[in-house]
Coordinates of C-alpha atoms and ligand atoms in Angstrom, one line a residue:
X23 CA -80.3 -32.9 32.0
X24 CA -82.7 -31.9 29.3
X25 CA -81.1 -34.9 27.7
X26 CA -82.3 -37.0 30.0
X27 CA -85.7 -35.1 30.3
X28 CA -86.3 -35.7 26.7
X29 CA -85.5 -39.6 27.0
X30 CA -88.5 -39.6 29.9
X31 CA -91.1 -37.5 27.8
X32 CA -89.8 -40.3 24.8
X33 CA -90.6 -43.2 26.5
X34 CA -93.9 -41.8 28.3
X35 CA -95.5 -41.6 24.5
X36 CA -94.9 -45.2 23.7
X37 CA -98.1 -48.0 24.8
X38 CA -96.9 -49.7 28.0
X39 CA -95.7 -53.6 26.5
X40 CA -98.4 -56.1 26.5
X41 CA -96.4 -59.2 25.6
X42 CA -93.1 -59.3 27.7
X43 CA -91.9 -62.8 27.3
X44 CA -88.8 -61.9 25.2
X45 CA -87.5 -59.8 28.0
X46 CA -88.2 -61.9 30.6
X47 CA -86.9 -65.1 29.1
X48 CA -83.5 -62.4 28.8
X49 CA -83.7 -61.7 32.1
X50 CA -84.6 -65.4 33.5
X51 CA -87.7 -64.4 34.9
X52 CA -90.3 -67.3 34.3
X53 CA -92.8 -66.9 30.9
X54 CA -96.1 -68.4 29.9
X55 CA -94.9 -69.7 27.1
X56 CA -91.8 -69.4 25.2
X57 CA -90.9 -66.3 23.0
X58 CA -90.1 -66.8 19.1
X59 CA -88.8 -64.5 16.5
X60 CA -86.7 -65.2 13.7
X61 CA -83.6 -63.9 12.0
X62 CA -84.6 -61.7 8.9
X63 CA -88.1 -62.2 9.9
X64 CA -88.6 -58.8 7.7
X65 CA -86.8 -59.8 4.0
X66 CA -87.6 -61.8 0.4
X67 CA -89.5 -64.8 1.7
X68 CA -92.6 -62.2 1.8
X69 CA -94.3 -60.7 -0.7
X70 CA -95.1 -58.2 1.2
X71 CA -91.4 -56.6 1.6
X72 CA -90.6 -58.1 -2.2
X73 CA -93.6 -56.1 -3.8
X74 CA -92.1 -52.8 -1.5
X75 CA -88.1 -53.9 -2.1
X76 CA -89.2 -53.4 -6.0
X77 CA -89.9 -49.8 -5.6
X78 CA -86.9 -48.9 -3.4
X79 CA -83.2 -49.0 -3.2
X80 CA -81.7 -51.6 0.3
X81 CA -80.0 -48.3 1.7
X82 CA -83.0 -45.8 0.7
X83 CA -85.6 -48.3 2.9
X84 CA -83.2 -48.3 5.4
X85 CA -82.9 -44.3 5.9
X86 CA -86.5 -43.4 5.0
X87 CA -87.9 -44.2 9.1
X88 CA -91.4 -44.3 7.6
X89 CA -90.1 -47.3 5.1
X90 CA -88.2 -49.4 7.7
X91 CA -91.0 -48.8 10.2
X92 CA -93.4 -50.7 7.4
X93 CA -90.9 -53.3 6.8
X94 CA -90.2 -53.8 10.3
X95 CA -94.2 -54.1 11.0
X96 CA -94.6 -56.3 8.2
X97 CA -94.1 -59.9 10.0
X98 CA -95.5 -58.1 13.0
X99 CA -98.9 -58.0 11.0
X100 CA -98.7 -61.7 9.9
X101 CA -97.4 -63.4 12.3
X102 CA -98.1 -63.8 16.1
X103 CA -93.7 -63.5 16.7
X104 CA -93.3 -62.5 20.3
X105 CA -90.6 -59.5 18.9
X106 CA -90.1 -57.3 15.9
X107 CA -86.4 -56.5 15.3
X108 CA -85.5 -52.8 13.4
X109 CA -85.3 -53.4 9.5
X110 CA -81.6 -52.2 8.8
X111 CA -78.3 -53.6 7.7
X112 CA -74.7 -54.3 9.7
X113 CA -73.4 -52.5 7.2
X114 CA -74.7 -49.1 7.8
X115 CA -72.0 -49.1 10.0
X116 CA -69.0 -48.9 7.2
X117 CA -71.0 -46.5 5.4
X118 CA -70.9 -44.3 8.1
X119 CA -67.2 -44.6 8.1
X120 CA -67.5 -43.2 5.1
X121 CA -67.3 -46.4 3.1
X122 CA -69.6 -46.6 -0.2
X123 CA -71.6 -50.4 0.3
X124 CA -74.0 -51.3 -2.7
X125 CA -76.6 -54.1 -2.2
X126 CA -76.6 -55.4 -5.2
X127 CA -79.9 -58.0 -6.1
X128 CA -79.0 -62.1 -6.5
X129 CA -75.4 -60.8 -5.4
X130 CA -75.5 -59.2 -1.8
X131 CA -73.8 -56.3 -0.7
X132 CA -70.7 -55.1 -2.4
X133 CA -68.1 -52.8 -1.0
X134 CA -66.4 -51.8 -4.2
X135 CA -63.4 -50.1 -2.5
X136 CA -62.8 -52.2 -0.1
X137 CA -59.4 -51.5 2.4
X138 CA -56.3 -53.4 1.0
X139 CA -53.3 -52.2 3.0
X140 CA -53.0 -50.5 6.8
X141 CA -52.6 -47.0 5.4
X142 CA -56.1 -47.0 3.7
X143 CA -57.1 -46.8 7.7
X144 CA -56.7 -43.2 7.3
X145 CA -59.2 -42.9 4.5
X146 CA -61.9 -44.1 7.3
X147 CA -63.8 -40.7 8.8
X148 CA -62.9 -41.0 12.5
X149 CA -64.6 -40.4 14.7
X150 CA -67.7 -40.8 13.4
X151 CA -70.7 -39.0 15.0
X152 CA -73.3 -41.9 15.5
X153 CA -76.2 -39.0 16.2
X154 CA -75.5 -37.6 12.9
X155 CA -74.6 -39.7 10.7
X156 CA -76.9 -43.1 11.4
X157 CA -79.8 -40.5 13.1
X158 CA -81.8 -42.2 10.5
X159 CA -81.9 -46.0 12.4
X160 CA -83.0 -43.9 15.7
X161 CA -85.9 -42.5 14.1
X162 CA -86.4 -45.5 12.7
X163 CA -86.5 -47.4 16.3
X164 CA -88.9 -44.6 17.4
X165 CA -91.4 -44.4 14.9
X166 CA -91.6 -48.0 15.2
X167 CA -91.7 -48.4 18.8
X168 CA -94.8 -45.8 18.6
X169 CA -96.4 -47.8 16.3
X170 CA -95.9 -50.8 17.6
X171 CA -98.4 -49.9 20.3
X172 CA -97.0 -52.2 22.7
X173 CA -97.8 -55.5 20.9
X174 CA -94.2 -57.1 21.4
X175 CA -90.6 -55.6 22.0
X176 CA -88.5 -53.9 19.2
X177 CA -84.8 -55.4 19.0
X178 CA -82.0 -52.8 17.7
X179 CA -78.8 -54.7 16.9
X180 CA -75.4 -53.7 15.2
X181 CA -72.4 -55.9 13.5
X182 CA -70.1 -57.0 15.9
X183 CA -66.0 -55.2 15.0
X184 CA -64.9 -58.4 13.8
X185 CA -67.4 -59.2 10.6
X186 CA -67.5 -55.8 9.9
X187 CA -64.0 -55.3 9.2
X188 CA -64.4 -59.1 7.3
X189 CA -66.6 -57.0 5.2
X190 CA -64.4 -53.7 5.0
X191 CA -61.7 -55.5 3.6
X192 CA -62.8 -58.6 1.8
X193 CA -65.4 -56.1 -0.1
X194 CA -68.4 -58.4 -0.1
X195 CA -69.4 -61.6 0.9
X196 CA -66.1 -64.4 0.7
X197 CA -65.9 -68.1 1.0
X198 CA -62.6 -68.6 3.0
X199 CA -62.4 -64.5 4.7
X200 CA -59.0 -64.9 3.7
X201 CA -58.1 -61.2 2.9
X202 CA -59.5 -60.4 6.3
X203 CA -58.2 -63.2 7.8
X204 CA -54.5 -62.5 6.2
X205 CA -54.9 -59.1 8.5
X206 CA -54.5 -60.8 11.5
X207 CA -51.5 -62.4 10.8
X208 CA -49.6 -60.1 8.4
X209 CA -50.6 -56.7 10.4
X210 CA -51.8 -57.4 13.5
X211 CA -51.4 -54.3 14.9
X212 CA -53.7 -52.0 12.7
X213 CA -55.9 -54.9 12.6
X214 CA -56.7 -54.2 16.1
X215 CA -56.4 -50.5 16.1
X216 CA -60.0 -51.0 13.1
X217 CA -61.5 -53.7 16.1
X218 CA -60.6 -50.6 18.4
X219 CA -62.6 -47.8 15.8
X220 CA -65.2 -50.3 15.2
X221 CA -65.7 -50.6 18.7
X222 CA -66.6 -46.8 19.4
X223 CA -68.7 -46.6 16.8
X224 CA -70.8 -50.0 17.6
X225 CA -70.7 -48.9 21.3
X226 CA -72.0 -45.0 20.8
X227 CA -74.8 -47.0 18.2
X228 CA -76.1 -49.5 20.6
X229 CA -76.3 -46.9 23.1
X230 CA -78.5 -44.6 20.6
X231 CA -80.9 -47.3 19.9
X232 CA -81.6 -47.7 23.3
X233 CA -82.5 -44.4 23.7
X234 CA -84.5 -44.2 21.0
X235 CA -86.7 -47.0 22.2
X236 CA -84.6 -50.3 21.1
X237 CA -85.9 -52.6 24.2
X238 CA -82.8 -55.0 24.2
X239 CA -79.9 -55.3 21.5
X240 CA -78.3 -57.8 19.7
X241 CA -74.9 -57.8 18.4
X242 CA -74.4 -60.2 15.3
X243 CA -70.7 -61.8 14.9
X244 CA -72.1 -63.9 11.4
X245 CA -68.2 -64.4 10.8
X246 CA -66.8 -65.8 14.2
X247 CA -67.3 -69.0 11.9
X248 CA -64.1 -68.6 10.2
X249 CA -62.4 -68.2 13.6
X250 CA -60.7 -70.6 16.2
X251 CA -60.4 -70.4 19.9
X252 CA -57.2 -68.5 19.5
X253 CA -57.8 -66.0 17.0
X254 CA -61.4 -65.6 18.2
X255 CA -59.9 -64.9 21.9
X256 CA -57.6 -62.3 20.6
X257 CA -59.3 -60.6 17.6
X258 CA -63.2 -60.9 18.5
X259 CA -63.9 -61.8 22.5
X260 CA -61.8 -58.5 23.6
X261 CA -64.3 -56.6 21.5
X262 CA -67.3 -58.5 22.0
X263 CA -66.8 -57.7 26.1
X264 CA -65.7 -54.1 25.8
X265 CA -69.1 -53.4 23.4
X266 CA -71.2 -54.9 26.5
X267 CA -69.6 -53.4 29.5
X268 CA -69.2 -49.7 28.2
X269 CA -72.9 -50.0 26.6
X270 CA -74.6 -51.1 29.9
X271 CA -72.3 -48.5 32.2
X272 CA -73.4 -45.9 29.6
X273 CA -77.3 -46.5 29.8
X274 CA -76.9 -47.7 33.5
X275 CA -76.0 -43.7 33.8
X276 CA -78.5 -42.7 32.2
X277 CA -81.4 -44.4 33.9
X278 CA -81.8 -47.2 31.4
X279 CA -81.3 -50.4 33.2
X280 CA -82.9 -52.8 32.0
X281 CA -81.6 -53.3 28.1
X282 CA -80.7 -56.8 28.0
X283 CA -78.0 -57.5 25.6
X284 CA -77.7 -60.8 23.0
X285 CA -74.3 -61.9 21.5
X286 CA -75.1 -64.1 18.1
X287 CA -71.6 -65.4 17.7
X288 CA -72.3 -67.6 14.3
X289 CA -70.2 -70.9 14.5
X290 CA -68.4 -70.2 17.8
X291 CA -69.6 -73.6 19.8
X292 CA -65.5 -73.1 20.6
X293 CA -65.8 -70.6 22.2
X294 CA -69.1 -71.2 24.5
X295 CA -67.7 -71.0 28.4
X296 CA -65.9 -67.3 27.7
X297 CA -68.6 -66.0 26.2
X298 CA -71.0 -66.9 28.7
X299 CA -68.5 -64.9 31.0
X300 CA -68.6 -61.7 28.8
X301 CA -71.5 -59.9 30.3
X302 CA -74.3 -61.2 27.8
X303 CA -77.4 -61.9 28.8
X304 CA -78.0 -64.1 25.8
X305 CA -76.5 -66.0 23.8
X306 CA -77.6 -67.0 20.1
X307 CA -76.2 -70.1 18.9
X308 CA -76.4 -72.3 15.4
X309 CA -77.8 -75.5 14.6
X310 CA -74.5 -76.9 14.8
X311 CA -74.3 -77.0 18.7
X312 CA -76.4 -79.4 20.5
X313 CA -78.7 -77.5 23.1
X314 CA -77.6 -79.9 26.1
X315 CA -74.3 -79.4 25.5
X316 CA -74.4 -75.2 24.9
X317 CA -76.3 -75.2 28.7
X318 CA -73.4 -77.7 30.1
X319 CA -71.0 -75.1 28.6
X320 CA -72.8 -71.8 29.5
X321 CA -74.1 -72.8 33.2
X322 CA -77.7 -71.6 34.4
X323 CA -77.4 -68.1 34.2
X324 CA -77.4 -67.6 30.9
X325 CA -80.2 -67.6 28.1
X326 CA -80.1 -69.4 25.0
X327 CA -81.6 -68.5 21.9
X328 CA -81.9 -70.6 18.8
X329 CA -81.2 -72.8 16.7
X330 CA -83.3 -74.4 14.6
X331 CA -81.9 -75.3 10.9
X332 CA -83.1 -72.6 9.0
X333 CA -83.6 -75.7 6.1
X334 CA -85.9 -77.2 8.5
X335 CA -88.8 -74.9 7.5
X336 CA -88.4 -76.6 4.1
X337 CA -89.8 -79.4 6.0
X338 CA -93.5 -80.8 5.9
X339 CA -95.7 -79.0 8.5
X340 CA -96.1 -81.8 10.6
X341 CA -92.6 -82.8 10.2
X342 CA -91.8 -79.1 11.1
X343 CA -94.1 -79.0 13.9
X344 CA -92.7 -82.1 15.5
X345 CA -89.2 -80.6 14.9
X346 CA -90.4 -77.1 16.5
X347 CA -91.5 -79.2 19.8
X348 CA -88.9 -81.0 20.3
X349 CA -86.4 -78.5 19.9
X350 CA -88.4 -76.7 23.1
X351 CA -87.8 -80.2 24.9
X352 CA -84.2 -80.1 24.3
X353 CA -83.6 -76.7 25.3
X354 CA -86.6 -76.2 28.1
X355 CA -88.8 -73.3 28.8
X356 CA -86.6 -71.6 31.3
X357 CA -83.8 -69.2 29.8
X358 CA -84.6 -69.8 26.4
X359 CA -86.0 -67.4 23.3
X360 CA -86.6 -69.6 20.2
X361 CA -85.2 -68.4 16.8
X362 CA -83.3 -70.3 14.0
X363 CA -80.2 -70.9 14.0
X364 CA -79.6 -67.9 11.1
X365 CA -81.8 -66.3 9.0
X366 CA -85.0 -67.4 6.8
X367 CA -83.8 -67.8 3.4
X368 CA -85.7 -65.7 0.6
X369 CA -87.6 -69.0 -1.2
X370 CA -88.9 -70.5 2.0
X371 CA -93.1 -70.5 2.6
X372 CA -94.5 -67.8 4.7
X373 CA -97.0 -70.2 6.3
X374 CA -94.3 -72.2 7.7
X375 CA -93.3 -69.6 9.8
X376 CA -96.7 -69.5 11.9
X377 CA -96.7 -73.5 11.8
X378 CA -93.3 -73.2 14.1
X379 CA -94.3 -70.1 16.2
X380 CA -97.5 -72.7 16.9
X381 CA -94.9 -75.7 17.2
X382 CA -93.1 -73.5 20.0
X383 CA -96.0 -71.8 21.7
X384 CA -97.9 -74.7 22.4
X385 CA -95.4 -76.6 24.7
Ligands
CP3_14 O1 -83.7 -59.8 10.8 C1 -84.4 -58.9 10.3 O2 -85.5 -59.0 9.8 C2 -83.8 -57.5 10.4 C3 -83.1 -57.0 9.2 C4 -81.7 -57.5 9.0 C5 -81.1 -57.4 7.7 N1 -79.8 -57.7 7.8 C6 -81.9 -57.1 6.4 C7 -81.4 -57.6 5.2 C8 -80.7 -57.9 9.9 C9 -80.7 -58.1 11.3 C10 -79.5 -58.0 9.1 C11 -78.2 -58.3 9.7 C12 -77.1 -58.7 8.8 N2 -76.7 -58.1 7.5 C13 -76.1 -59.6 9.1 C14 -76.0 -60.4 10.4 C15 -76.9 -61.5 10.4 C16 -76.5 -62.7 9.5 O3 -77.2 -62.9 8.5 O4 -75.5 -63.3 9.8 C17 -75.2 -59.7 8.0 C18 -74.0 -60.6 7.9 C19 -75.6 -58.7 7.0 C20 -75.0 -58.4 5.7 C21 -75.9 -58.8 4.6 N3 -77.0 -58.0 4.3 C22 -75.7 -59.8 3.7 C23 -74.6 -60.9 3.7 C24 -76.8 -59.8 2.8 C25 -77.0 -60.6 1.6 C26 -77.6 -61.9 2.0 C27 -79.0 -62.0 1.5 O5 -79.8 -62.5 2.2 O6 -79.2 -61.6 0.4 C28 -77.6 -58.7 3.2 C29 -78.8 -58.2 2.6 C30 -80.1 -58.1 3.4 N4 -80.1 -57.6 4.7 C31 -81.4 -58.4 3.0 C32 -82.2 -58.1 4.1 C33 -83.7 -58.2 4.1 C34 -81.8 -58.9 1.6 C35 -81.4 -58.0 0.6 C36 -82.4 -57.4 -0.4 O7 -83.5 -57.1 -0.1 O8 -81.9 -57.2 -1.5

């Protein structure tokens, strides 16, 4: 009860939201124009977050709320993007498992004891009290929000089970996954039962963000790419529609209807129809899939986000614009959020970024 008291007095603080199109293109509700953001819309391509990233540690930005909030803010400030998403990492989630992950510069992050056999499950600290130990990202969400004074929506997101136990055992970034990947076929069994721990922990997570102001939530599966239908129907889709029921029945309960939830399943145009069954309201997709044929697989009642080639913005800014346009042809206004189809990469121009929000807002 007072739990629920102090979730109303929470949200009564923050500015009602003056530009809704993100949530409405979630929901399928017609928009004036169509909603962009982009995937690591806070990160190296500005100097803005290089010149702060030189004074602090990955990790310390992320649990210093004051510091992500900035970050966060940062293409907020520069860019007219219809949604900010929380500065943070997937792999906040491992920490918390009591994992030690580095982000180590020009290499990426680095999990130097990484698990190599079933037994080192045990070494994980189950269960893990999401309040406590990531409080940090839900203060982030909420000094953000507040801050945010109702410009646009704040997105919270998490790694989906899957890629982060890719990451828990392969240590790092990997080529082929094939430590990870050799899980699922030597020990299949305590594969599942990490999916299973990962799962509670991404669940209780999502559900905190929300109630700390996150406005919809997007779950990133960056590695479904190394899967195929088979393996991704046993190993990742269980997961995927477990994380989305349990999180909407949870905030359902508590009053909080209207989270719409985004499943960025990297490289799984195999996999399109069952996901489009799995309770997501939207679904990302790559460059690789061809926006006719994602709509023909997902039916009308989905929304599609994506998928410009991030190399694209490497493109002249009348090349780019004309790519931006036509990419709102192909997909349409209705249903759709605009986005690459991954994330900006650290040398790309700042300036190209508001050439395509232009491209996309002025179909
Ligand atoms: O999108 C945003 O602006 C929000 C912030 C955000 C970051 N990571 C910040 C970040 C988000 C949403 C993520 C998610 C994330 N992290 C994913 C899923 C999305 C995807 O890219 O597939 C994954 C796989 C990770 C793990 C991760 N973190 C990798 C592989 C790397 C190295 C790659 C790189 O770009 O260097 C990171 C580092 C990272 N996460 C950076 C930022 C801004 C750059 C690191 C730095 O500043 O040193």
């Amino acid at each position: 009860m007072i739990h629920l008291l102090l979730q109303y007095l929470v949200n009564m603080i923050f500015a009602p939201l003056k530009n809704d199109r993100l949530l409405r293109a979630a929901r399928g509700e017609e928009v004036d124009t169509v909603p962009i953001w982009i995937m690591r819309q806070a990160g190296r391509y500005l100097p803005e977050f290089r010149e702060l990233r030189s004074k602090h540690d990955f990790f310390t930005i992320c649990q210093t709320p004051e510091l992500a909030a900035e970050i966060t803010l940062q293409p907020i400030q520069r860019f007219d993007l219809d949604a900010a998403i929380i500065f943070s990492d997937i792999l906040v989630i491992p920490q918390a498992l009591g994992m030690n992950v580095e982000m180590r510069p020009g290499v990426g992050p680095v999990l130097p004891e990484p698990l190599v056999k079933p037994g080192d499950l045990n070494k994980l600290e189950v269960p893990v009290n999401v309040e406590h130990k990531l409080k940090y990202v839900g203060e982030a969400i909420t000094l953000t929000r507040y801050k945010l004074e109702g410009k646009v929506p704040l997105i919270g997101f998490s790694g989906a089970p899957w890629t982060l136990m890719a990451y828990m055992i392969e240590g790092g970034g990997s080529k082929t996954l094939s430590k990870a990947k050799g899980w699922l076929y030597q020990h299949p069994e305590s594969s599942k039962k990490l999916l299973s721990i990962l799962t509670d922990v991404v669940v209780d997570y999502l559900v905190m963000q929300a109630e700390s102001g996150a406005q919809l939530l997007q779950v990133f599966e960056s590695n479904a790419e190394y899967l195929g239908p088979q393996v991704f129907k046993e190993f990742a889709l269980p997961y995927l529609c477990d994380i989305c029921k349990r999180v909407k029945a949870r905030l359902s309960g508590q009053g909080l209807h209207d989270v719409p939830m985004t499943l960025f399943a990297k490289g799984a145009h195999y996999a399109l129809k069952e996901m489009a069954k799995s309770g997501y309201d939207v679904l990302g997709i790559d460059w690789t899939v061809d926006p006719a044929e994602a709509r023909k697989q997902v039916g009308p009642n989905i929304t599609l986000q994506g998928n410009l080639d991030p190399c694209a913005l490497y493109a002249s800014p009348e090349k780019l614009h004309e790519m931006g346009s036509e990419m709102v042809r192909q997909f349409g206004k209705e249903r759709y959020i605009a986005n690459l189809g991954h994330g900006i990469y650290p040398d790309m121009n700042p300036e190209h970024v508001q050439v395509l929000i232009n491209a996309v807002h002025s179909c």
